[in-house]
Amino acid sequence: MLACALSTYKGEPAISCILGTGSNSCYFDGQNLREEVPAIAYVLGDEGSGSFIGKRLLRDYMRGYMPENLGEIFFKTYGLSHADIFENLYNKPLPNRFCASFSKFIYDNNNFVEYTRDVVGEAFTAFFQNLVSHYPNYKNYPLNCVGSVAYNFRDVLTEVAGKYGMQVGKIIRSPIDDLVQYHQDFPIS
């Protein structure tokens, strides 16, 4: 969380978030980092993450709720049976990464605009409802994010943030370059 907060810090307090394979959030004022809502991992939480998006996609695929032609593309792309999905979820290591890997499918098939925006929008709405909105005066701070999910779906993230009365600040895919910049801009005294 500290790398996220530092890499997105622009000299003012903000709500800093990780939205990648998993999700997490904190308030950072330049010196103090505070997590209001704990990250509780992919089984119970990870709202807004690739894992959360992937779980919805897999659920819709397995139940037949996905648009039919998108379901066909999904099967042609991955060739996964229900048994294969269960095997990856319950018997193989890192099921959270397995789930998160399907957020790329949503991104690659954004021509199914209503469905894909709904899946991503639901994930971000859950993120704001269950995490971000629990920070005191959260609307007074910009939302800064690190991670591929935030970066790739920043248009939907910005839309959902607006519904919660927040402005989106800095969104970056990876923190390393911005961490270097932070240490140049705010050297240790």
Coordinates of N, CA, C and O in Angstrom, one line a residue:
M1 N 0.8 -1.2 0.0 CA 0.0 0.0 0.0 C 0.9 1.3 0.0 O 0.5 2.2 -0.6
L2 N 2.0 1.2 0.7 CA 2.8 2.4 0.8 C 3.4 2.7 -0.6 O 3.4 3.9 -1.0
A3 N 3.8 1.7 -1.4 CA 4.3 2.0 -2.8 C 3.2 2.6 -3.6 O 3.4 3.6 -4.4
C4 N 2.0 2.1 -3.4 CA 0.8 2.7 -4.2 C 0.6 4.2 -3.8 O 0.5 5.1 -4.6
A5 N 0.6 4.4 -2.5 CA 0.3 5.8 -2.0 C 1.4 6.7 -2.4 O 1.2 7.9 -2.8
L6 N 2.7 6.3 -2.3 CA 3.8 7.2 -2.7 C 3.8 7.5 -4.2 O 4.1 8.6 -4.6
S7 N 3.6 6.4 -4.9 CA 3.7 6.6 -6.4 C 2.6 7.4 -7.0 O 2.8 8.0 -8.1
T8 N 1.5 7.6 -6.3 CA 0.4 8.4 -6.8 C 0.3 9.7 -6.1 O -0.6 10.5 -6.4
Y9 N 1.1 10.0 -5.1 CA 1.0 11.2 -4.3 C 1.4 12.4 -5.1 O 2.5 12.4 -5.8
K10 N 0.6 13.5 -5.0 CA 0.9 14.7 -5.8 C 0.9 15.9 -4.9 O 0.6 17.0 -5.3
G11 N 1.2 15.7 -3.6 CA 1.4 16.8 -2.6 C 0.1 17.1 -1.9 O 0.1 18.1 -1.1
E12 N -1.0 16.3 -2.1 CA -2.2 16.6 -1.3 C -2.8 15.2 -0.9 O -2.6 14.2 -1.5
P13 N -3.5 15.2 0.3 CA -4.1 14.0 0.7 C -5.0 13.4 -0.3 O -5.7 14.1 -1.1
A14 N -5.1 12.0 -0.3 CA -5.9 11.3 -1.3 C -6.3 10.0 -0.8 O -5.7 9.5 0.2
I15 N -7.2 9.4 -1.4 CA -7.5 8.0 -1.2 C -6.7 7.2 -2.3 O -6.9 7.5 -3.5
S16 N -5.8 6.4 -1.9 CA -5.0 5.6 -2.9 C -5.4 4.2 -2.9 O -5.7 3.6 -1.8
C17 N -5.5 3.6 -4.1 CA -6.1 2.3 -4.2 C -5.2 1.4 -5.2 O -4.6 1.9 -6.1
I18 N -5.3 0.1 -4.9 CA -4.7 -0.8 -5.8 C -5.9 -1.6 -6.4 O -6.8 -2.1 -5.7
L19 N -5.9 -1.6 -7.8 CA -6.9 -2.3 -8.5 C -6.2 -3.1 -9.6 O -6.0 -2.6 -10.7
G20 N -5.8 -4.3 -9.2 CA -5.1 -5.2 -10.1 C -5.7 -6.6 -10.0 O -6.9 -6.7 -9.9
T21 N -4.9 -7.6 -9.8 CA -5.4 -8.9 -9.5 C -6.3 -8.9 -8.3 O -7.3 -9.5 -8.2
G22 N -5.8 -8.1 -7.2 CA -6.6 -7.9 -6.0 C -6.9 -6.4 -5.9 O -6.6 -5.6 -6.8
S23 N -7.5 -6.1 -4.7 CA -7.8 -4.7 -4.5 C -7.5 -4.3 -3.0 O -7.5 -5.2 -2.1
N24 N -7.2 -3.1 -2.8 CA -7.0 -2.5 -1.5 C -7.1 -1.0 -1.5 O -7.0 -0.4 -2.6
S25 N -7.2 -0.4 -0.4 CA -7.3 1.1 -0.4 C -6.7 1.7 0.9 O -6.6 1.0 1.9
C26 N -6.3 2.9 0.8 CA -5.9 3.6 2.0 C -6.1 5.1 1.8 O -6.3 5.6 0.7
Y27 N -6.0 5.8 2.9 CA -5.9 7.3 2.9 C -4.5 7.6 3.2 O -3.8 7.0 4.0
F28 N -3.9 8.6 2.4 CA -2.5 9.0 2.6 C -2.4 10.5 2.4 O -2.9 11.1 1.5
D29 N -1.8 11.1 3.5 CA -1.7 12.6 3.5 C -0.3 13.1 3.2 O 0.0 14.2 3.4
G30 N 0.6 12.2 2.8 CA 2.0 12.5 2.6 C 2.9 12.0 3.7 O 4.1 11.9 3.5
Q31 N 2.3 11.7 4.9 CA 3.1 11.2 6.0 C 2.4 10.0 6.6 O 3.0 9.0 7.0
N32 N 1.1 10.1 6.8 CA 0.3 9.1 7.5 C -0.5 8.2 6.5 O -1.2 8.8 5.6
L33 N -0.4 6.9 6.6 CA -1.2 6.0 5.8 C -2.2 5.3 6.7 O -1.8 4.8 7.7
R34 N -3.5 5.3 6.3 CA -4.5 4.7 7.1 C -5.5 3.9 6.2 O -6.0 4.4 5.2
E35 N -5.7 2.7 6.6 CA -6.6 1.8 6.0 C -7.9 1.8 6.8 O -7.8 1.3 7.9
E36 N -9.0 2.2 6.3 CA -10.3 2.2 7.0 C -10.9 0.8 6.9 O -11.6 0.4 7.9
V37 N -10.8 0.2 5.8 CA -11.5 -1.1 5.6 C -10.4 -2.1 5.2 O -9.7 -1.9 4.2
P38 N -10.2 -3.2 5.9 CA -9.2 -4.1 5.6 C -9.4 -4.9 4.3 O -10.6 -5.1 4.0
A39 N -8.4 -5.2 3.6 CA -8.5 -6.0 2.4 C -8.7 -7.5 3.0 O -8.0 -7.9 3.9
I40 N -9.7 -8.1 2.5 CA -10.0 -9.5 3.0 C -9.9 -10.6 1.9 O -10.5 -11.6 2.1
A41 N -9.1 -10.3 0.9 CA -8.8 -11.3 -0.1 C -9.9 -11.7 -1.0 O -11.0 -11.3 -0.8
Y42 N -9.6 -12.5 -2.0 CA -10.5 -12.7 -3.1 C -11.7 -13.5 -2.8 O -12.8 -13.3 -3.5
V43 N -11.7 -14.4 -1.8 CA -12.9 -15.1 -1.5 C -14.0 -14.2 -0.9 O -15.2 -14.3 -1.3
L44 N -13.6 -13.4 0.0 CA -14.6 -12.6 0.7 C -14.7 -11.1 0.2 O -15.7 -10.4 0.5
G45 N -13.7 -10.7 -0.5 CA -13.7 -9.3 -0.9 C -13.1 -9.1 -2.3 O -13.5 -9.7 -3.2
D46 N -12.0 -8.2 -2.3 CA -11.4 -7.8 -3.6 C -12.3 -7.2 -4.6 O -12.1 -7.3 -5.8
E47 N -13.3 -6.5 -4.0 CA -14.2 -5.7 -4.9 C -13.4 -4.8 -5.8 O -12.4 -4.2 -5.4
G48 N -13.8 -4.7 -7.1 CA -13.1 -3.9 -8.0 C -11.9 -4.5 -8.7 O -11.3 -3.9 -9.6
S49 N -11.5 -5.6 -8.3 CA -10.2 -6.3 -8.8 C -10.5 -7.1 -10.0 O -11.6 -7.5 -10.4
G50 N -9.4 -7.5 -10.6 CA -9.4 -8.5 -11.7 C -10.0 -9.8 -11.3 O -10.8 -10.4 -12.0
S51 N -9.7 -10.2 -10.1 CA -10.3 -11.4 -9.5 C -11.8 -11.3 -9.4 O -12.6 -12.3 -9.7
F52 N -12.3 -10.2 -8.9 CA -13.7 -10.0 -8.7 C -14.4 -10.0 -10.1 O -15.5 -10.6 -10.3
I53 N -13.8 -9.3 -11.1 CA -14.4 -9.3 -12.4 C -14.4 -10.7 -13.1 O -15.3 -11.1 -13.7
G54 N -13.3 -11.4 -12.9 CA -13.2 -12.8 -13.4 C -14.2 -13.7 -12.8 O -14.8 -14.6 -13.5
K55 N -14.4 -13.6 -11.5 CA -15.5 -14.4 -10.9 C -16.8 -14.2 -11.5 O -17.6 -15.1 -11.8
R56 N -17.2 -12.9 -11.7 CA -18.5 -12.6 -12.3 C -18.5 -13.2 -13.8 O -19.5 -13.8 -14.1
L57 N -17.4 -13.0 -14.5 CA -17.4 -13.5 -15.9 C -17.6 -15.1 -15.9 O -18.4 -15.6 -16.7
L58 N -16.8 -15.7 -15.0 CA -16.9 -17.2 -15.0 C -18.3 -17.7 -14.5 O -18.9 -18.6 -15.1
R59 N -18.9 -17.0 -13.6 CA -20.2 -17.3 -13.1 C -21.2 -17.1 -14.2 O -22.1 -18.0 -14.4
D60 N -21.1 -16.0 -14.9 CA -22.1 -15.8 -16.0 C -21.9 -16.8 -17.2 O -22.9 -17.3 -17.7
Y61 N -20.7 -17.2 -17.4 CA -20.4 -18.2 -18.5 C -21.0 -19.5 -18.1 O -21.7 -20.2 -18.9
M62 N -20.7 -19.9 -16.9 CA -21.2 -21.3 -16.4 C -22.7 -21.3 -16.3 O -23.3 -22.4 -16.5
R63 N -23.3 -20.3 -16.0 CA -24.8 -20.3 -15.8 C -25.5 -19.9 -17.1 O -26.7 -19.9 -17.1
G64 N -24.8 -19.5 -18.1 CA -25.4 -19.2 -19.4 C -26.0 -17.8 -19.4 O -26.8 -17.4 -20.2
Y65 N -25.5 -16.9 -18.5 CA -26.0 -15.5 -18.5 C -25.2 -14.6 -19.4 O -25.6 -13.4 -19.6
M66 N -24.1 -15.0 -19.9 CA -23.3 -14.2 -20.7 C -24.0 -14.1 -22.1 O -24.6 -15.1 -22.5
P67 N -23.9 -13.0 -22.8 CA -24.5 -13.0 -24.2 C -24.0 -14.2 -25.0 O -22.8 -14.5 -24.9
E68 N -24.9 -14.8 -25.7 CA -24.6 -16.1 -26.3 C -23.3 -16.0 -27.2 O -22.4 -16.9 -27.1
N69 N -23.2 -15.0 -28.1 CA -22.1 -15.0 -28.9 C -20.8 -14.7 -28.2 O -19.7 -15.2 -28.6
L70 N -20.9 -14.0 -27.0 CA -19.7 -13.8 -26.2 C -19.3 -15.1 -25.5 O -18.1 -15.4 -25.4
G71 N -20.3 -15.9 -25.1 CA -20.0 -17.2 -24.5 C -19.3 -18.1 -25.5 O -18.3 -18.8 -25.2
E72 N -19.6 -18.0 -26.8 CA -19.0 -18.8 -27.8 C -17.5 -18.3 -28.0 O -16.6 -19.2 -28.1
I73 N -17.3 -17.0 -28.0 CA -15.9 -16.5 -28.1 C -15.1 -16.9 -26.9 O -14.0 -17.3 -27.0
F74 N -15.7 -16.9 -25.7 CA -15.1 -17.3 -24.5 C -14.6 -18.8 -24.6 O -13.4 -19.1 -24.3
F75 N -15.5 -19.6 -25.1 CA -15.1 -21.1 -25.2 C -14.1 -21.3 -26.3 O -13.1 -22.0 -26.1
K76 N -14.2 -20.6 -27.4 CA -13.1 -20.7 -28.4 C -11.8 -20.2 -27.9 O -10.7 -20.7 -28.3
T77 N -11.8 -19.1 -27.1 CA -10.6 -18.5 -26.6 C -9.9 -19.5 -25.6 O -8.7 -19.6 -25.6
Y78 N -10.7 -20.0 -24.6 CA -10.1 -20.7 -23.5 C -10.3 -22.3 -23.6 O -9.6 -23.0 -22.9
G79 N -11.4 -22.7 -24.2 CA -11.7 -24.1 -24.3 C -11.9 -24.8 -22.9 O -11.7 -25.9 -22.7
L80 N -12.5 -24.0 -22.0 CA -12.6 -24.5 -20.6 C -14.0 -25.1 -20.4 O -15.0 -24.5 -20.7
S81 N -14.1 -26.3 -19.9 CA -15.3 -26.9 -19.5 C -15.6 -26.5 -18.1 O -14.7 -25.9 -17.4
H82 N -16.8 -26.8 -17.6 CA -17.1 -26.5 -16.2 C -16.1 -27.2 -15.3 O -15.6 -26.7 -14.3
A83 N -15.8 -28.5 -15.6 CA -14.9 -29.3 -14.8 C -13.5 -28.6 -14.8 O -12.8 -28.6 -13.8
D84 N -13.1 -28.1 -15.9 CA -11.8 -27.4 -16.0 C -11.8 -26.1 -15.1 O -10.8 -25.9 -14.4
I85 N -12.8 -25.4 -15.1 CA -12.9 -24.2 -14.2 C -12.9 -24.6 -12.7 O -12.1 -24.1 -12.0
F86 N -13.7 -25.6 -12.4 CA -13.6 -26.1 -11.0 C -12.3 -26.6 -10.6 O -11.8 -26.4 -9.5
E87 N -11.6 -27.3 -11.5 CA -10.2 -27.8 -11.2 C -9.3 -26.6 -10.9 O -8.5 -26.7 -9.9
N88 N -9.4 -25.6 -11.7 CA -8.5 -24.4 -11.5 C -8.9 -23.7 -10.2 O -8.0 -23.1 -9.5
L89 N -10.1 -23.6 -9.8 CA -10.6 -22.9 -8.7 C -10.3 -23.7 -7.4 O -10.0 -23.0 -6.3
Y90 N -10.4 -25.0 -7.4 CA -10.4 -25.7 -6.1 C -9.2 -26.7 -6.0 O -8.9 -27.1 -4.8
N91 N -8.5 -27.0 -7.0 CA -7.4 -27.9 -6.9 C -6.0 -27.4 -7.3 O -5.0 -28.1 -7.1
K92 N -6.0 -26.3 -8.0 CA -4.7 -25.8 -8.4 C -4.3 -24.5 -7.6 O -5.2 -23.9 -7.0
P93 N -3.0 -24.2 -7.6 CA -2.6 -23.1 -6.8 C -3.1 -21.7 -7.4 O -3.3 -21.7 -8.6
L94 N -3.2 -20.7 -6.6 CA -3.5 -19.3 -7.0 C -4.8 -19.2 -7.8 O -4.8 -18.6 -8.9
P95 N -5.9 -19.6 -7.3 CA -7.2 -19.4 -8.0 C -7.5 -18.0 -8.2 O -8.2 -17.6 -9.1
N96 N -7.0 -17.1 -7.3 CA -7.3 -15.7 -7.5 C -6.7 -15.2 -8.8 O -7.3 -14.4 -9.5
R97 N -5.5 -15.6 -9.1 CA -4.9 -15.2 -10.4 C -5.6 -15.9 -11.6 O -5.7 -15.2 -12.6
F98 N -6.1 -17.1 -11.4 CA -6.9 -17.7 -12.5 C -8.1 -16.8 -12.7 O -8.4 -16.5 -13.9
C99 N -8.8 -16.4 -11.7 CA -10.0 -15.6 -11.9 C -9.6 -14.3 -12.6 O -10.3 -13.8 -13.5
A100 N -8.6 -13.6 -12.0 CA -8.2 -12.3 -12.5 C -7.7 -12.3 -14.0 O -7.9 -11.4 -14.7
S101 N -7.2 -13.5 -14.4 CA -6.8 -13.6 -15.8 C -7.9 -13.3 -16.8 O -7.6 -12.9 -18.0
F102 N -9.1 -13.4 -16.4 CA -10.2 -13.2 -17.3 C -10.7 -11.8 -17.5 O -11.5 -11.4 -18.3
S103 N -10.1 -10.9 -16.7 CA -10.4 -9.5 -16.9 C -9.9 -9.0 -18.2 O -10.4 -8.1 -18.8
K104 N -8.8 -9.6 -18.7 CA -8.3 -9.3 -20.0 C -9.3 -9.6 -21.1 O -9.5 -8.9 -22.1
F105 N -10.0 -10.7 -20.9 CA -11.1 -11.1 -21.9 C -12.1 -10.0 -22.0 O -12.6 -9.7 -23.1
I106 N -12.5 -9.4 -20.8 CA -13.5 -8.3 -20.8 C -12.9 -7.1 -21.6 O -13.6 -6.6 -22.5
Y107 N -11.7 -6.8 -21.4 CA -11.0 -5.7 -22.1 C -10.9 -6.0 -23.6 O -11.3 -5.1 -24.4
D108 N -10.5 -7.2 -23.9 CA -10.4 -7.5 -25.4 C -11.7 -7.6 -26.1 O -11.7 -7.6 -27.3
N109 N -12.8 -7.8 -25.4 CA -14.1 -8.0 -26.0 C -15.0 -6.8 -25.6 O -16.2 -7.0 -25.4
N110 N -14.5 -5.6 -25.6 CA -15.3 -4.5 -25.2 C -16.3 -4.1 -26.3 O -17.0 -3.1 -26.1
N111 N -16.3 -4.8 -27.4 CA -17.4 -4.5 -28.4 C -18.7 -5.0 -27.9 O -19.8 -4.6 -28.4
F112 N -18.8 -5.8 -26.8 CA -20.0 -6.1 -26.1 C -20.2 -5.1 -25.0 O -20.2 -5.4 -23.8
V113 N -20.4 -3.8 -25.5 CA -20.3 -2.7 -24.6 C -21.2 -2.8 -23.4 O -20.8 -2.6 -22.2
E114 N -22.5 -3.1 -23.6 CA -23.4 -3.1 -22.5 C -23.0 -4.1 -21.4 O -22.9 -3.9 -20.2
Y115 N -22.7 -5.3 -21.9 CA -22.3 -6.4 -21.0 C -21.0 -6.1 -20.3 O -20.9 -6.2 -19.0
T116 N -20.0 -5.8 -21.0 CA -18.7 -5.6 -20.4 C -18.7 -4.4 -19.5 O -18.1 -4.4 -18.4
R117 N -19.3 -3.3 -19.8 CA -19.4 -2.1 -18.9 C -20.2 -2.5 -17.7 O -19.8 -2.0 -16.6
D118 N -21.2 -3.3 -17.8 CA -22.0 -3.8 -16.6 C -21.1 -4.6 -15.7 O -21.1 -4.4 -14.5
V119 N -20.3 -5.5 -16.2 CA -19.4 -6.3 -15.4 C -18.4 -5.5 -14.6 O -18.2 -5.6 -13.4
V120 N -17.7 -4.6 -15.4 CA -16.7 -3.7 -14.7 C -17.4 -2.7 -13.8 O -16.9 -2.4 -12.7
G121 N -18.5 -2.1 -14.2 CA -19.2 -1.2 -13.4 C -19.7 -1.8 -12.1 O -19.6 -1.1 -11.1
E122 N -20.2 -3.0 -12.2 CA -20.6 -3.7 -10.9 C -19.4 -3.9 -10.0 O -19.5 -3.6 -8.8
A123 N -18.3 -4.2 -10.5 CA -17.1 -4.4 -9.7 C -16.6 -3.1 -9.0 O -16.3 -3.1 -7.8
F124 N -16.6 -2.0 -9.8 CA -16.2 -0.7 -9.2 C -17.2 -0.2 -8.3 O -16.9 0.5 -7.3
T125 N -18.5 -0.4 -8.6 CA -19.5 0.1 -7.6 C -19.4 -0.7 -6.3 O -19.5 0.0 -5.2
A126 N -19.1 -2.0 -6.3 CA -18.9 -2.7 -5.1 C -17.7 -2.2 -4.4 O -17.7 -2.1 -3.1
F127 N -16.6 -1.8 -5.1 CA -15.4 -1.3 -4.5 C -15.7 0.0 -3.8 O -15.3 0.2 -2.6
F128 N -16.5 0.9 -4.4 CA -16.8 2.2 -3.8 C -17.7 2.0 -2.6 O -17.6 2.6 -1.5
Q129 N -18.7 1.1 -2.8 CA -19.7 0.9 -1.7 C -19.1 0.2 -0.5 O -19.4 0.6 0.6
N130 N -18.2 -0.7 -0.7 CA -17.7 -1.5 0.4 C -16.4 -1.0 1.0 O -16.0 -1.4 2.1
L131 N -15.6 -0.2 0.2 CA -14.3 0.3 0.7 C -14.2 1.8 0.7 O -14.2 2.4 1.8
V132 N -14.2 2.4 -0.4 CA -13.9 3.8 -0.5 C -14.9 4.7 0.2 O -14.4 5.6 0.9
S133 N -16.2 4.4 0.2 CA -17.1 5.3 0.8 C -17.1 5.2 2.4 O -17.7 6.0 3.1
H134 N -16.3 4.3 2.9 CA -16.1 4.2 4.4 C -15.0 5.1 4.9 O -14.8 5.1 6.1
Y135 N -14.3 5.8 4.1 CA -13.3 6.8 4.5 C -14.0 8.1 4.9 O -14.8 8.6 4.2
P136 N -13.7 8.6 6.1 CA -14.3 9.9 6.5 C -14.0 10.9 5.4 O -12.9 11.1 5.0
N137 N -15.1 11.6 5.1 CA -15.0 12.8 4.1 C -14.3 12.3 2.8 O -13.6 13.1 2.1
Y138 N -14.6 11.1 2.4 CA -13.9 10.6 1.2 C -14.1 11.5 -0.1 O -13.3 11.5 -1.0
K139 N -15.2 12.1 -0.2 CA -15.5 13.0 -1.3 C -14.6 14.2 -1.4 O -14.5 14.8 -2.5
N140 N -13.9 14.5 -0.3 CA -13.0 15.6 -0.3 C -11.7 15.4 -0.9 O -10.8 16.3 -0.9
Y141 N -11.4 14.1 -1.3 CA -10.1 13.7 -1.7 C -10.1 13.1 -3.1 O -11.1 12.5 -3.5
P142 N -9.1 13.3 -3.9 CA -9.0 12.6 -5.2 C -8.8 11.1 -4.9 O -8.3 10.7 -3.9
L143 N -9.2 10.3 -5.9 CA -9.0 8.9 -5.9 C -7.8 8.6 -6.8 O -7.9 8.9 -8.0
N144 N -6.7 8.1 -6.3 CA -5.5 7.7 -7.0 C -5.4 6.2 -7.1 O -5.7 5.6 -6.1
C145 N -5.0 5.7 -8.2 CA -5.0 4.2 -8.4 C -3.8 3.7 -9.1 O -3.2 4.3 -10.0
V146 N -3.4 2.5 -8.6 CA -2.3 1.7 -9.2 C -2.9 0.4 -9.6 O -3.7 -0.2 -8.9
G147 N -2.5 -0.1 -10.8 CA -2.9 -1.5 -11.2 C -3.5 -1.5 -12.6 O -4.1 -0.5 -13.1
S148 N -3.4 -2.7 -13.2 CA -3.9 -2.9 -14.6 C -5.4 -2.7 -14.7 O -5.8 -2.2 -15.7
V149 N -6.1 -3.1 -13.7 CA -7.6 -3.0 -13.8 C -8.0 -1.6 -13.8 O -8.8 -1.1 -14.6
A150 N -7.5 -0.8 -12.9 CA -7.8 0.6 -12.8 C -7.3 1.3 -14.1 O -8.1 2.1 -14.7
Y151 N -6.2 1.0 -14.6 CA -5.6 1.6 -15.8 C -6.4 1.3 -17.1 O -6.8 2.1 -17.8
N152 N -6.7 0.0 -17.2 CA -7.4 -0.5 -18.4 C -8.9 -0.1 -18.5 O -9.4 0.1 -19.6
F153 N -9.5 0.1 -17.3 CA -10.9 0.4 -17.3 C -11.1 1.8 -16.6 O -12.1 2.0 -16.0
R154 N -10.2 2.7 -16.8 CA -10.2 4.0 -16.2 C -11.5 4.8 -16.6 O -11.9 5.6 -15.8
D155 N -12.0 4.6 -17.8 CA -13.2 5.3 -18.1 C -14.4 4.9 -17.3 O -15.1 5.8 -16.8
V156 N -14.5 3.6 -17.0 CA -15.6 3.2 -16.1 C -15.3 3.6 -14.7 O -16.3 4.0 -14.0
L157 N -14.1 3.5 -14.3 CA -13.7 3.9 -12.9 C -14.1 5.4 -12.7 O -14.6 5.7 -11.7
T158 N -13.8 6.2 -13.6 CA -14.0 7.6 -13.5 C -15.6 7.9 -13.5 O -16.0 8.7 -12.7
E159 N -16.3 7.1 -14.2 CA -17.8 7.2 -14.2 C -18.3 6.9 -12.9 O -19.2 7.6 -12.3
V160 N -17.9 5.7 -12.3 CA -18.4 5.3 -11.0 C -18.0 6.2 -9.9 O -18.7 6.5 -9.0
A161 N -16.7 6.7 -10.0 CA -16.2 7.6 -9.0 C -17.1 8.9 -9.0 O -17.5 9.4 -7.9
G162 N -17.5 9.4 -10.2 CA -18.4 10.5 -10.3 C -19.7 10.3 -9.6 O -20.3 11.2 -8.9
K163 N -20.2 9.1 -9.7 CA -21.5 8.8 -9.1 C -21.4 8.8 -7.5 O -22.4 9.0 -6.8
Y164 N -20.2 8.6 -7.0 CA -19.9 8.7 -5.6 C -19.4 10.0 -5.2 O -18.9 10.2 -4.1
G165 N -19.4 11.0 -6.1 CA -19.0 12.4 -5.8 C -17.5 12.6 -5.7 O -17.1 13.5 -5.0
M166 N -16.7 11.7 -6.3 CA -15.3 11.8 -6.2 C -14.7 12.1 -7.6 O -15.2 11.7 -8.6
Q167 N -13.5 12.8 -7.5 CA -12.7 13.1 -8.7 C -11.6 12.0 -8.7 O -11.0 11.7 -7.7
V168 N -11.3 11.6 -9.9 CA -10.2 10.7 -10.1 C -8.9 11.5 -10.3 O -8.9 12.4 -11.1
G169 N -7.9 11.1 -9.6 CA -6.6 11.8 -9.8 C -5.7 11.0 -10.7 O -6.0 10.9 -11.9
K170 N -4.7 10.5 -10.2 CA -3.6 9.8 -10.9 C -3.9 8.3 -11.0 O -4.2 7.7 -10.0
I171 N -3.9 7.8 -12.2 CA -4.1 6.3 -12.4 C -2.9 5.8 -13.2 O -2.6 6.3 -14.3
I172 N -2.1 4.9 -12.6 CA -1.0 4.3 -13.3 C -1.0 2.8 -13.2 O -1.6 2.2 -12.4
R173 N -0.4 2.2 -14.2 CA -0.4 0.7 -14.3 C 0.5 0.1 -13.3 O 0.2 -0.8 -12.6
S174 N 1.7 0.7 -13.2 CA 2.8 0.1 -12.3 C 3.4 1.3 -11.5 O 3.7 2.3 -12.1
P175 N 3.8 1.1 -10.3 CA 4.3 2.2 -9.5 C 5.7 2.5 -9.6 O 6.2 3.6 -9.2
I176 N 6.6 1.7 -10.2 CA 8.0 1.8 -10.1 C 8.5 3.2 -10.6 O 9.3 3.9 -9.9
D177 N 8.2 3.6 -11.8 CA 8.7 4.9 -12.3 C 8.2 6.1 -11.4 O 8.9 7.0 -11.2
D178 N 7.0 6.0 -11.0 CA 6.4 7.1 -10.2 C 6.9 7.1 -8.8 O 7.0 8.1 -8.2
L179 N 7.4 5.9 -8.3 CA 8.1 5.9 -7.0 C 9.4 6.7 -7.1 O 9.7 7.4 -6.2
V180 N 10.1 6.5 -8.1 CA 11.4 7.2 -8.4 C 11.1 8.7 -8.4 O 11.7 9.5 -7.7
Q181 N 10.0 9.1 -9.1 CA 9.6 10.5 -9.2 C 9.3 11.1 -7.9 O 9.6 12.2 -7.5
Y182 N 8.5 10.3 -7.1 CA 8.1 10.7 -5.7 C 9.4 11.1 -4.9 O 9.4 12.1 -4.3
H183 N 10.4 10.2 -4.9 CA 11.6 10.4 -4.1 C 12.4 11.6 -4.7 O 13.1 12.3 -3.9
Q184 N 12.3 12.0 -5.9 CA 12.9 13.1 -6.5 C 12.1 14.4 -6.1 O 12.7 15.4 -5.7
D185 N 10.8 14.3 -6.1 CA 10.0 15.5 -5.7 C 9.9 15.7 -4.2 O 9.7 16.9 -3.8
F186 N 10.0 14.7 -3.4 CA 9.8 14.8 -2.0 C 11.0 14.1 -1.3 O 10.8 13.1 -0.7
P187 N 12.2 14.6 -1.4 CA 13.4 14.0 -0.8 C 13.3 14.0 0.7 O 12.6 14.8 1.3
I188 N 13.9 13.0 1.3 CA 13.9 12.8 2.8 C 14.7 13.9 3.4 O 15.9 14.1 2.9
S189 N 14.2 14.6 4.3 CA 14.9 15.7 4.9 C 15.8 15.2 6.1 O 15.5 14.4 6.8

